[in-house]
Amino acid sequence: MSNRLGWIIQESPASLLFFFYFFLGQRQTEVVPVLLLILWQIHYLHRSFIFPFRLRGERKQTTMLIVGLAVVFNFGNAYLNARWIFGLGPGYELSWLWDPRFVVGFALFLFGFVVNKHADHILINLRAPGETGYKIPKGGFYRFISSPNYFGEIIQWGGWALMCWNWGGLAFFVWTVANLAPRAFSIHKWYKKTFDDYPTQRKALLPFIA
Ligand SMILES: NC(=O)c1ccc[n+]([C@@H]2O[C@H](COP(=O)([O-])OP(=O)(O)OC[C@H]3O[C@@H](n4cnc5c(N)ncnc54)[C@H](OP(=O)(O)O)[C@@H]3O)[C@@H](O)[C@H]2O)c1
């Protein structure tokens, strides 16, 4: 199927299921659950309905298997996170907003979100409309690493895990690292092999480290 349709089908369940459990639960008037809902939706509404339309290379295809596996993941992940936050978990007092875990997690979430979106923006704009092929990305965190989009995504969900302080958030963070870290290292290897003039000081995923 088309890559664009694939992104919409695979990512939208994460957004829809979060809304579903929010309205099913009893915490619609509590500040922390509402704030977590907003942060989740800012990410997933963008990822499901804006990001796919920004991609260049309109005719690119994906497979039903990849989309199917991503749908299964997004159902499971959204269920684990939403069901606990809005129903099964003990809930959050208003004072949780001043807890260092929430404050640091919130800051990391926003920082990761901005790094991820900026990196995706640079990557997408490497191609003119209708153009195909690959170039060396430059600017932003690309000065330090080959995959700042994955770096930002990992920081973001690390922040989420801290803010939520539950097993669902931690599982999502571990999944994100397990999924994106190997990809970042293989992309870095590919860039170095493909481009003779690839910046030598650039690392794969962690600025100045690896
Ligand atoms: N939480 C998670 O587990 C998870 C998992 C996967 C993705 N994501 C997130 O989803 C977003 C997209 O991820 P992705 O893996 O699809 O990103 P990607 O492979 O880097 O591709 C993003 C877009 O940029 C294009 N592109 C990549 N490198 C390019 C280059 N050197 N020159 C020109 N164009 C280039 C790609 O074209 P082609 O498609 O033609 O290569 C694609 O259209 C990221 O923000 C990522 O963090 C999150």
PDB file of C-alpha atoms and ligand atoms in Angstrom:
ATOM      1  CA  MET A   1       0.000   0.000   0.000  1.00  0.00           C
ATOM      2  CA  SER A   2       1.074   3.634  -0.223  1.00  0.00           C
ATOM      3  CA  ASN A   3       3.582   4.672   2.406  1.00  0.00           C
ATOM      4  CA  ARG A   4       1.425   7.676   3.356  1.00  0.00           C
ATOM      5  CA  LEU A   5      -1.692   5.565   3.937  1.00  0.00           C
ATOM      6  CA  GLY A   6       0.450   3.072   5.861  1.00  0.00           C
ATOM      7  CA  TRP A   7       1.587   5.794   8.311  1.00  0.00           C
ATOM      8  CA  ILE A   8      -2.009   6.923   8.888  1.00  0.00           C
ATOM      9  CA  ILE A   9      -3.328   3.390   9.443  1.00  0.00           C
ATOM     10  CA  GLN A  10      -0.507   2.340  11.727  1.00  0.00           C
ATOM     11  CA  GLU A  11      -0.211   5.452  13.927  1.00  0.00           C
ATOM     12  CA  SER A  12      -3.827   6.623  14.290  1.00  0.00           C
ATOM     13  CA  PRO A  13      -4.897   3.787  16.651  1.00  0.00           C
ATOM     14  CA  ALA A  14      -2.485   5.221  19.252  1.00  0.00           C
ATOM     15  CA  SER A  15      -4.362   8.515  19.164  1.00  0.00           C
ATOM     16  CA  LEU A  16      -7.877   7.072  18.947  1.00  0.00           C
ATOM     17  CA  LEU A  17      -7.375   4.510  21.709  1.00  0.00           C
ATOM     18  CA  PHE A  18      -6.029   7.208  24.045  1.00  0.00           C
ATOM     19  CA  PHE A  19      -9.150   9.298  23.489  1.00  0.00           C
ATOM     20  CA  PHE A  20     -11.314   6.184  23.949  1.00  0.00           C
ATOM     21  CA  TYR A  21      -9.859   5.273  27.361  1.00  0.00           C
ATOM     22  CA  PHE A  22      -9.814   8.904  28.452  1.00  0.00           C
ATOM     23  CA  PHE A  23     -13.561   9.216  27.873  1.00  0.00           C
ATOM     24  CA  LEU A  24     -14.237   5.730  29.268  1.00  0.00           C
ATOM     25  CA  GLY A  25     -12.374   6.514  32.500  1.00  0.00           C
ATOM     26  CA  GLN A  26     -13.351   8.687  35.478  1.00  0.00           C
ATOM     27  CA  ARG A  27     -10.518  11.204  35.303  1.00  0.00           C
ATOM     28  CA  GLN A  28     -11.651  13.731  32.675  1.00  0.00           C
ATOM     29  CA  THR A  29     -11.529  16.589  35.186  1.00  0.00           C
ATOM     30  CA  GLU A  30      -8.156  15.778  36.775  1.00  0.00           C
ATOM     31  CA  VAL A  31      -5.261  18.032  35.739  1.00  0.00           C
ATOM     32  CA  VAL A  32      -2.411  15.515  35.363  1.00  0.00           C
ATOM     33  CA  PRO A  33      -4.338  12.950  33.247  1.00  0.00           C
ATOM     34  CA  VAL A  34      -5.604  15.769  31.008  1.00  0.00           C
ATOM     35  CA  LEU A  35      -2.072  17.119  30.603  1.00  0.00           C
ATOM     36  CA  LEU A  36      -0.762  13.625  29.726  1.00  0.00           C
ATOM     37  CA  LEU A  37      -3.584  13.248  27.202  1.00  0.00           C
ATOM     38  CA  ILE A  38      -2.647  16.574  25.570  1.00  0.00           C
ATOM     39  CA  LEU A  39       1.059  15.686  25.315  1.00  0.00           C
ATOM     40  CA  TRP A  40       0.302  12.240  23.862  1.00  0.00           C
ATOM     41  CA  GLN A  41      -2.137  13.708  21.332  1.00  0.00           C
ATOM     42  CA  ILE A  42       0.218  16.508  20.259  1.00  0.00           C
ATOM     43  CA  HIS A  43       2.672  13.786  19.270  1.00  0.00           C
ATOM     44  CA  TYR A  44       0.301  11.211  17.793  1.00  0.00           C
ATOM     45  CA  LEU A  45      -2.087  13.561  15.959  1.00  0.00           C
ATOM     46  CA  HIS A  46       0.958  15.039  14.255  1.00  0.00           C
ATOM     47  CA  ARG A  47       2.513  11.623  13.546  1.00  0.00           C
ATOM     48  CA  SER A  48      -0.770  10.187  12.184  1.00  0.00           C
ATOM     49  CA  PHE A  49      -2.278  13.057  10.214  1.00  0.00           C
ATOM     50  CA  ILE A  50       0.385  15.716   9.496  1.00  0.00           C
ATOM     51  CA  PHE A  51       3.744  13.930   9.161  1.00  0.00           C
ATOM     52  CA  PRO A  52       2.518  11.516   6.409  1.00  0.00           C
ATOM     53  CA  PHE A  53       1.459  14.461   4.241  1.00  0.00           C
ATOM     54  CA  ARG A  54       4.829  16.188   4.620  1.00  0.00           C
ATOM     55  CA  LEU A  55       6.803  13.196   3.294  1.00  0.00           C
ATOM     56  CA  ARG A  56       8.338  13.598  -0.148  1.00  0.00           C
ATOM     57  CA  GLY A  57       8.486  10.693  -2.593  1.00  0.00           C
ATOM     58  CA  GLU A  58       4.710  10.385  -2.943  1.00  0.00           C
ATOM     59  CA  ARG A  59       4.725   7.074  -4.789  1.00  0.00           C
ATOM     60  CA  LYS A  60       6.729   5.199  -2.154  1.00  0.00           C
ATOM     61  CA  GLN A  61       5.165   1.905  -1.037  1.00  0.00           C
ATOM     62  CA  THR A  62       5.207  -0.018   2.240  1.00  0.00           C
ATOM     63  CA  THR A  63       4.126  -3.581   3.019  1.00  0.00           C
ATOM     64  CA  MET A  64       0.952  -4.720   4.805  1.00  0.00           C
ATOM     65  CA  LEU A  65       3.155  -6.750   7.173  1.00  0.00           C
ATOM     66  CA  ILE A  66       5.078  -3.688   8.399  1.00  0.00           C
ATOM     67  CA  VAL A  67       1.862  -1.714   8.817  1.00  0.00           C
ATOM     68  CA  GLY A  68       0.134  -4.674  10.529  1.00  0.00           C
ATOM     69  CA  LEU A  69       2.962  -5.133  13.039  1.00  0.00           C
ATOM     70  CA  ALA A  70       2.997  -1.407  13.795  1.00  0.00           C
ATOM     71  CA  VAL A  71      -0.797  -1.451  14.334  1.00  0.00           C
ATOM     72  CA  VAL A  72      -0.426  -4.318  16.831  1.00  0.00           C
ATOM     73  CA  PHE A  73       2.322  -2.406  18.637  1.00  0.00           C
ATOM     74  CA  ASN A  74       0.356   0.844  18.743  1.00  0.00           C
ATOM     75  CA  PHE A  75      -2.782  -0.876  20.065  1.00  0.00           C
ATOM     76  CA  GLY A  76      -0.820  -2.635  22.800  1.00  0.00           C
ATOM     77  CA  ASN A  77       1.238   0.405  23.715  1.00  0.00           C
ATOM     78  CA  ALA A  78      -1.664   2.851  23.804  1.00  0.00           C
ATOM     79  CA  TYR A  79      -3.734   0.358  25.810  1.00  0.00           C
ATOM     80  CA  LEU A  80      -0.988  -0.164  28.415  1.00  0.00           C
ATOM     81  CA  ASN A  81      -0.429   3.555  28.857  1.00  0.00           C
ATOM     82  CA  ALA A  82      -3.995   4.873  28.614  1.00  0.00           C
ATOM     83  CA  ARG A  83      -5.755   2.158  30.611  1.00  0.00           C
ATOM     84  CA  TRP A  84      -3.436   2.697  33.564  1.00  0.00           C
ATOM     85  CA  ILE A  85      -3.413   6.514  33.478  1.00  0.00           C
ATOM     86  CA  PHE A  86      -7.178   6.899  33.035  1.00  0.00           C
ATOM     87  CA  GLY A  87      -8.519   3.865  34.879  1.00  0.00           C
ATOM     88  CA  LEU A  88      -6.602   1.074  36.531  1.00  0.00           C
ATOM     89  CA  GLY A  89      -3.711   3.057  38.078  1.00  0.00           C
ATOM     90  CA  PRO A  90      -3.858   4.917  41.403  1.00  0.00           C
ATOM     91  CA  GLY A  91      -4.112   8.310  39.637  1.00  0.00           C
ATOM     92  CA  TYR A  92      -2.109  11.470  40.225  1.00  0.00           C
ATOM     93  CA  GLU A  93      -2.525  14.152  42.891  1.00  0.00           C
ATOM     94  CA  LEU A  94      -2.195  17.759  41.732  1.00  0.00           C
ATOM     95  CA  SER A  95       1.089  17.914  43.708  1.00  0.00           C
ATOM     96  CA  TRP A  96       2.566  15.453  41.161  1.00  0.00           C
ATOM     97  CA  LEU A  97       3.073  18.529  38.935  1.00  0.00           C
ATOM     98  CA  TRP A  98       5.852  19.708  41.309  1.00  0.00           C
ATOM     99  CA  ASP A  99       7.448  16.307  41.767  1.00  0.00           C
ATOM    100  CA  PRO A 100      11.022  16.284  40.315  1.00  0.00           C
ATOM    101  CA  ARG A 101      10.126  13.185  38.221  1.00  0.00           C
ATOM    102  CA  PHE A 102       7.307  15.081  36.560  1.00  0.00           C
ATOM    103  CA  VAL A 103       9.274  18.329  36.142  1.00  0.00           C
ATOM    104  CA  VAL A 104      12.380  16.646  34.646  1.00  0.00           C
ATOM    105  CA  GLY A 105      10.243  14.265  32.556  1.00  0.00           C
ATOM    106  CA  PHE A 106       8.185  17.149  31.177  1.00  0.00           C
ATOM    107  CA  ALA A 107      11.345  19.108  30.239  1.00  0.00           C
ATOM    108  CA  LEU A 108      12.844  16.025  28.539  1.00  0.00           C
ATOM    109  CA  PHE A 109       9.596  15.339  26.681  1.00  0.00           C
ATOM    110  CA  LEU A 110       9.498  18.881  25.257  1.00  0.00           C
ATOM    111  CA  PHE A 111      13.218  18.911  24.432  1.00  0.00           C
ATOM    112  CA  GLY A 112      12.988  15.509  22.675  1.00  0.00           C
ATOM    113  CA  PHE A 113       9.850  16.573  20.819  1.00  0.00           C
ATOM    114  CA  VAL A 114      11.535  19.713  19.437  1.00  0.00           C
ATOM    115  CA  VAL A 115      14.745  17.865  18.462  1.00  0.00           C
ATOM    116  CA  ASN A 116      12.723  15.109  16.756  1.00  0.00           C
ATOM    117  CA  LYS A 117      10.472  17.473  14.803  1.00  0.00           C
ATOM    118  CA  HIS A 118      13.343  19.736  13.754  1.00  0.00           C
ATOM    119  CA  ALA A 119      15.398  16.745  12.563  1.00  0.00           C
ATOM    120  CA  ASP A 120      12.438  15.307  10.613  1.00  0.00           C
ATOM    121  CA  HIS A 121      11.912  18.744   9.061  1.00  0.00           C
ATOM    122  CA  ILE A 122      15.534  18.922   7.864  1.00  0.00           C
ATOM    123  CA  LEU A 123      15.397  15.359   6.513  1.00  0.00           C
ATOM    124  CA  ILE A 124      12.140  15.853   4.620  1.00  0.00           C
ATOM    125  CA  ASN A 125      13.365  19.116   3.073  1.00  0.00           C
ATOM    126  CA  LEU A 126      16.503  17.509   1.663  1.00  0.00           C
ATOM    127  CA  ARG A 127      14.384  16.540  -1.346  1.00  0.00           C
ATOM    128  CA  ALA A 128      12.554  18.932  -3.623  1.00  0.00           C
ATOM    129  CA  PRO A 129       8.961  17.823  -4.397  1.00  0.00           C
ATOM    130  CA  GLY A 130       9.074  14.802  -6.719  1.00  0.00           C
ATOM    131  CA  GLU A 131      12.798  14.278  -6.139  1.00  0.00           C
ATOM    132  CA  THR A 132      14.181  10.900  -4.973  1.00  0.00           C
ATOM    133  CA  GLY A 133      17.630   9.854  -3.707  1.00  0.00           C
ATOM    134  CA  TYR A 134      19.587  10.577  -0.565  1.00  0.00           C
ATOM    135  CA  LYS A 135      21.770  13.506   0.588  1.00  0.00           C
ATOM    136  CA  ILE A 136      23.826  14.359   3.660  1.00  0.00           C
ATOM    137  CA  PRO A 137      21.593  16.137   6.208  1.00  0.00           C
ATOM    138  CA  LYS A 138      23.088  19.246   7.804  1.00  0.00           C
ATOM    139  CA  GLY A 139      22.231  21.689  10.620  1.00  0.00           C
ATOM    140  CA  GLY A 140      20.617  21.311  14.043  1.00  0.00           C
ATOM    141  CA  PHE A 141      21.650  18.157  15.864  1.00  0.00           C
ATOM    142  CA  TYR A 142      22.876  16.687  12.559  1.00  0.00           C
ATOM    143  CA  ARG A 143      26.095  18.556  13.392  1.00  0.00           C
ATOM    144  CA  PHE A 144      26.660  15.952  16.119  1.00  0.00           C
ATOM    145  CA  ILE A 145      24.816  12.763  15.126  1.00  0.00           C
ATOM    146  CA  SER A 146      23.374  10.958  12.099  1.00  0.00           C
ATOM    147  CA  SER A 147      19.910  10.298  13.586  1.00  0.00           C
ATOM    148  CA  PRO A 148      18.756  13.237  15.731  1.00  0.00           C
ATOM    149  CA  ASN A 149      15.156  12.313  14.874  1.00  0.00           C
ATOM    150  CA  TYR A 150      15.632   8.983  16.706  1.00  0.00           C
ATOM    151  CA  PHE A 151      17.687  10.654  19.466  1.00  0.00           C
ATOM    152  CA  GLY A 152      14.848  13.139  20.052  1.00  0.00           C
ATOM    153  CA  GLU A 153      12.221  10.393  20.003  1.00  0.00           C
ATOM    154  CA  ILE A 154      14.166   8.376  22.618  1.00  0.00           C
ATOM    155  CA  ILE A 155      14.598  11.433  24.899  1.00  0.00           C
ATOM    156  CA  GLN A 156      10.918  12.283  24.479  1.00  0.00           C
ATOM    157  CA  TRP A 157       9.637   8.870  25.571  1.00  0.00           C
ATOM    158  CA  GLY A 158      12.250   8.716  28.323  1.00  0.00           C
ATOM    159  CA  GLY A 159      10.678  11.939  29.594  1.00  0.00           C
ATOM    160  CA  TRP A 160       7.226  10.388  29.241  1.00  0.00           C
ATOM    161  CA  ALA A 161       8.272   7.360  31.316  1.00  0.00           C
ATOM    162  CA  LEU A 162       9.558   9.672  34.069  1.00  0.00           C
ATOM    163  CA  MET A 163       6.435  11.852  34.008  1.00  0.00           C
ATOM    164  CA  CYS A 164       4.048   8.888  34.149  1.00  0.00           C
ATOM    165  CA  TRP A 165       6.196   6.805  36.514  1.00  0.00           C
ATOM    166  CA  ASN A 166       4.511   3.516  35.616  1.00  0.00           C
ATOM    167  CA  TRP A 167       5.367   0.231  33.843  1.00  0.00           C
ATOM    168  CA  GLY A 168       3.530   1.155  30.635  1.00  0.00           C
ATOM    169  CA  GLY A 169       5.621   4.297  30.172  1.00  0.00           C
ATOM    170  CA  LEU A 170       8.819   2.387  30.949  1.00  0.00           C
ATOM    171  CA  ALA A 171       7.899  -0.387  28.477  1.00  0.00           C
ATOM    172  CA  PHE A 172       7.324   2.215  25.752  1.00  0.00           C
ATOM    173  CA  PHE A 173      10.706   3.807  26.451  1.00  0.00           C
ATOM    174  CA  VAL A 174      12.530   0.441  26.386  1.00  0.00           C
ATOM    175  CA  TRP A 175      10.740  -0.450  23.138  1.00  0.00           C
ATOM    176  CA  THR A 176      11.705   2.855  21.542  1.00  0.00           C
ATOM    177  CA  VAL A 177      15.387   2.375  22.415  1.00  0.00           C
ATOM    178  CA  ALA A 178      15.340  -1.266  21.226  1.00  0.00           C
ATOM    179  CA  ASN A 179      13.682  -0.235  17.973  1.00  0.00           C
ATOM    180  CA  LEU A 180      15.548   2.948  17.114  1.00  0.00           C
ATOM    181  CA  ALA A 181      19.100   2.475  18.467  1.00  0.00           C
ATOM    182  CA  PRO A 182      20.013  -0.395  16.073  1.00  0.00           C
ATOM    183  CA  ARG A 183      18.454   1.572  13.189  1.00  0.00           C
ATOM    184  CA  ALA A 184      20.514   4.639  14.072  1.00  0.00           C
ATOM    185  CA  PHE A 185      23.751   2.632  14.049  1.00  0.00           C
ATOM    186  CA  SER A 186      22.964   0.945  10.736  1.00  0.00           C
ATOM    187  CA  ILE A 187      21.973   4.309   9.141  1.00  0.00           C
ATOM    188  CA  HIS A 188      25.259   5.807  10.370  1.00  0.00           C
ATOM    189  CA  LYS A 189      27.204   2.921   8.817  1.00  0.00           C
ATOM    190  CA  TRP A 190      25.294   3.384   5.549  1.00  0.00           C
ATOM    191  CA  TYR A 191      25.999   7.148   5.410  1.00  0.00           C
ATOM    192  CA  LYS A 192      29.731   6.591   5.985  1.00  0.00           C
ATOM    193  CA  LYS A 193      29.853   3.888   3.292  1.00  0.00           C
ATOM    194  CA  THR A 194      27.783   5.897   0.784  1.00  0.00           C
ATOM    195  CA  PHE A 195      29.263   9.414   1.099  1.00  0.00           C
ATOM    196  CA  ASP A 196      33.051   9.870   0.893  1.00  0.00           C
ATOM    197  CA  ASP A 197      32.708  13.382   2.322  1.00  0.00           C
ATOM    198  CA  TYR A 198      30.530  12.340   5.295  1.00  0.00           C
ATOM    199  CA  PRO A 199      31.551  14.419   8.371  1.00  0.00           C
ATOM    200  CA  THR A 200      34.060  12.302  10.310  1.00  0.00           C
ATOM    201  CA  GLN A 201      33.324  13.807  13.734  1.00  0.00           C
ATOM    202  CA  ARG A 202      29.601  12.954  13.482  1.00  0.00           C
ATOM    203  CA  LYS A 203      28.461  10.127  15.794  1.00  0.00           C
ATOM    204  CA  ALA A 204      25.527   7.744  15.228  1.00  0.00           C
ATOM    205  CA  LEU A 205      23.029   8.422  18.027  1.00  0.00           C
ATOM    206  CA  LEU A 206      24.619   9.963  21.125  1.00  0.00           C
ATOM    207  CA  PRO A 207      26.400  13.330  20.631  1.00  0.00           C
ATOM    208  CA  PHE A 208      30.188  13.020  21.278  1.00  0.00           C
ATOM    209  CA  ILE A 209      29.781   9.407  22.471  1.00  0.00           C
ATOM    210  CA  ALA A 210      28.567   6.822  19.939  1.00  0.00           C
TER     211      ALA A 210
HETATM  212  N1  LIG B   1       8.841   5.398  18.568  1.00  0.00           N
HETATM  213  C1  LIG B   1       9.305   4.542  17.665  1.00  0.00           C
HETATM  214  O1  LIG B   1       9.587   3.398  17.981  1.00  0.00           O
HETATM  215  C2  LIG B   1       9.480   4.981  16.219  1.00  0.00           C
HETATM  216  C3  LIG B   1       9.684   4.010  15.242  1.00  0.00           C
HETATM  217  C4  LIG B   1       9.887   4.414  13.925  1.00  0.00           C
HETATM  218  C5  LIG B   1       9.870   5.764  13.596  1.00  0.00           C
HETATM  219  N2  LIG B   1       9.658   6.686  14.568  1.00  0.00           N
HETATM  220  C6  LIG B   1       9.694   8.122  14.230  1.00  0.00           C
HETATM  221  O2  LIG B   1       9.039   8.352  12.987  1.00  0.00           O
HETATM  222  C7  LIG B   1       9.715   9.359  12.242  1.00  0.00           C
HETATM  223  C8  LIG B   1      10.127   8.835  10.875  1.00  0.00           C
HETATM  224  O3  LIG B   1      10.974   7.721  11.069  1.00  0.00           O
HETATM  225  P1  LIG B   1      11.598   6.931   9.812  1.00  0.00           P
HETATM  226  O4  LIG B   1      12.396   5.789  10.377  1.00  0.00           O
HETATM  227  O5  LIG B   1      10.555   6.657   8.781  1.00  0.00           O
HETATM  228  O6  LIG B   1      12.583   8.076   9.263  1.00  0.00           O
HETATM  229  P2  LIG B   1      13.508   8.052   8.006  1.00  0.00           P
HETATM  230  O7  LIG B   1      13.700   6.674   7.487  1.00  0.00           O
HETATM  231  O8  LIG B   1      14.707   8.784   8.430  1.00  0.00           O
HETATM  232  O9  LIG B   1      12.686   8.844   6.881  1.00  0.00           O
HETATM  233  C9  LIG B   1      11.987  10.049   7.025  1.00  0.00           C
HETATM  234  C10 LIG B   1      11.810  10.676   5.631  1.00  0.00           C
HETATM  235  O10 LIG B   1      13.032  11.300   5.237  1.00  0.00           O
HETATM  236  C11 LIG B   1      13.518  10.707   4.023  1.00  0.00           C
HETATM  237  N3  LIG B   1      14.983  10.603   4.151  1.00  0.00           N
HETATM  238  C12 LIG B   1      15.664   9.916   5.103  1.00  0.00           C
HETATM  239  N4  LIG B   1      17.004  10.099   4.942  1.00  0.00           N
HETATM  240  C13 LIG B   1      17.150  10.910   3.875  1.00  0.00           C
HETATM  241  C14 LIG B   1      18.299  11.447   3.203  1.00  0.00           C
HETATM  242  N5  LIG B   1      19.553  11.219   3.652  1.00  0.00           N
HETATM  243  N6  LIG B   1      18.113  12.216   2.100  1.00  0.00           N
HETATM  244  C15 LIG B   1      16.851  12.490   1.661  1.00  0.00           C
HETATM  245  N7  LIG B   1      15.730  12.020   2.252  1.00  0.00           N
HETATM  246  C16 LIG B   1      15.868  11.232   3.353  1.00  0.00           C
HETATM  247  C17 LIG B   1      12.850   9.342   3.938  1.00  0.00           C
HETATM  248  O11 LIG B   1      12.794   8.925   2.590  1.00  0.00           O
HETATM  249  P3  LIG B   1      12.692   7.348   2.218  1.00  0.00           P
HETATM  250  O12 LIG B   1      11.434   6.864   2.861  1.00  0.00           O
HETATM  251  O13 LIG B   1      12.667   7.345   0.724  1.00  0.00           O
HETATM  252  O14 LIG B   1      13.915   6.661   2.789  1.00  0.00           O
HETATM  253  C18 LIG B   1      11.482   9.655   4.544  1.00  0.00           C
HETATM  254  O15 LIG B   1      10.661  10.283   3.584  1.00  0.00           O
HETATM  255  C19 LIG B   1      10.913   9.792  13.102  1.00  0.00           C
HETATM  256  O16 LIG B   1      10.575  10.957  13.802  1.00  0.00           O
HETATM  257  C20 LIG B   1      11.118   8.639  14.049  1.00  0.00           C
HETATM  258  O17 LIG B   1      11.695   9.064  15.265  1.00  0.00           O
HETATM  259  C21 LIG B   1       9.444   6.321  15.875  1.00  0.00           C
END
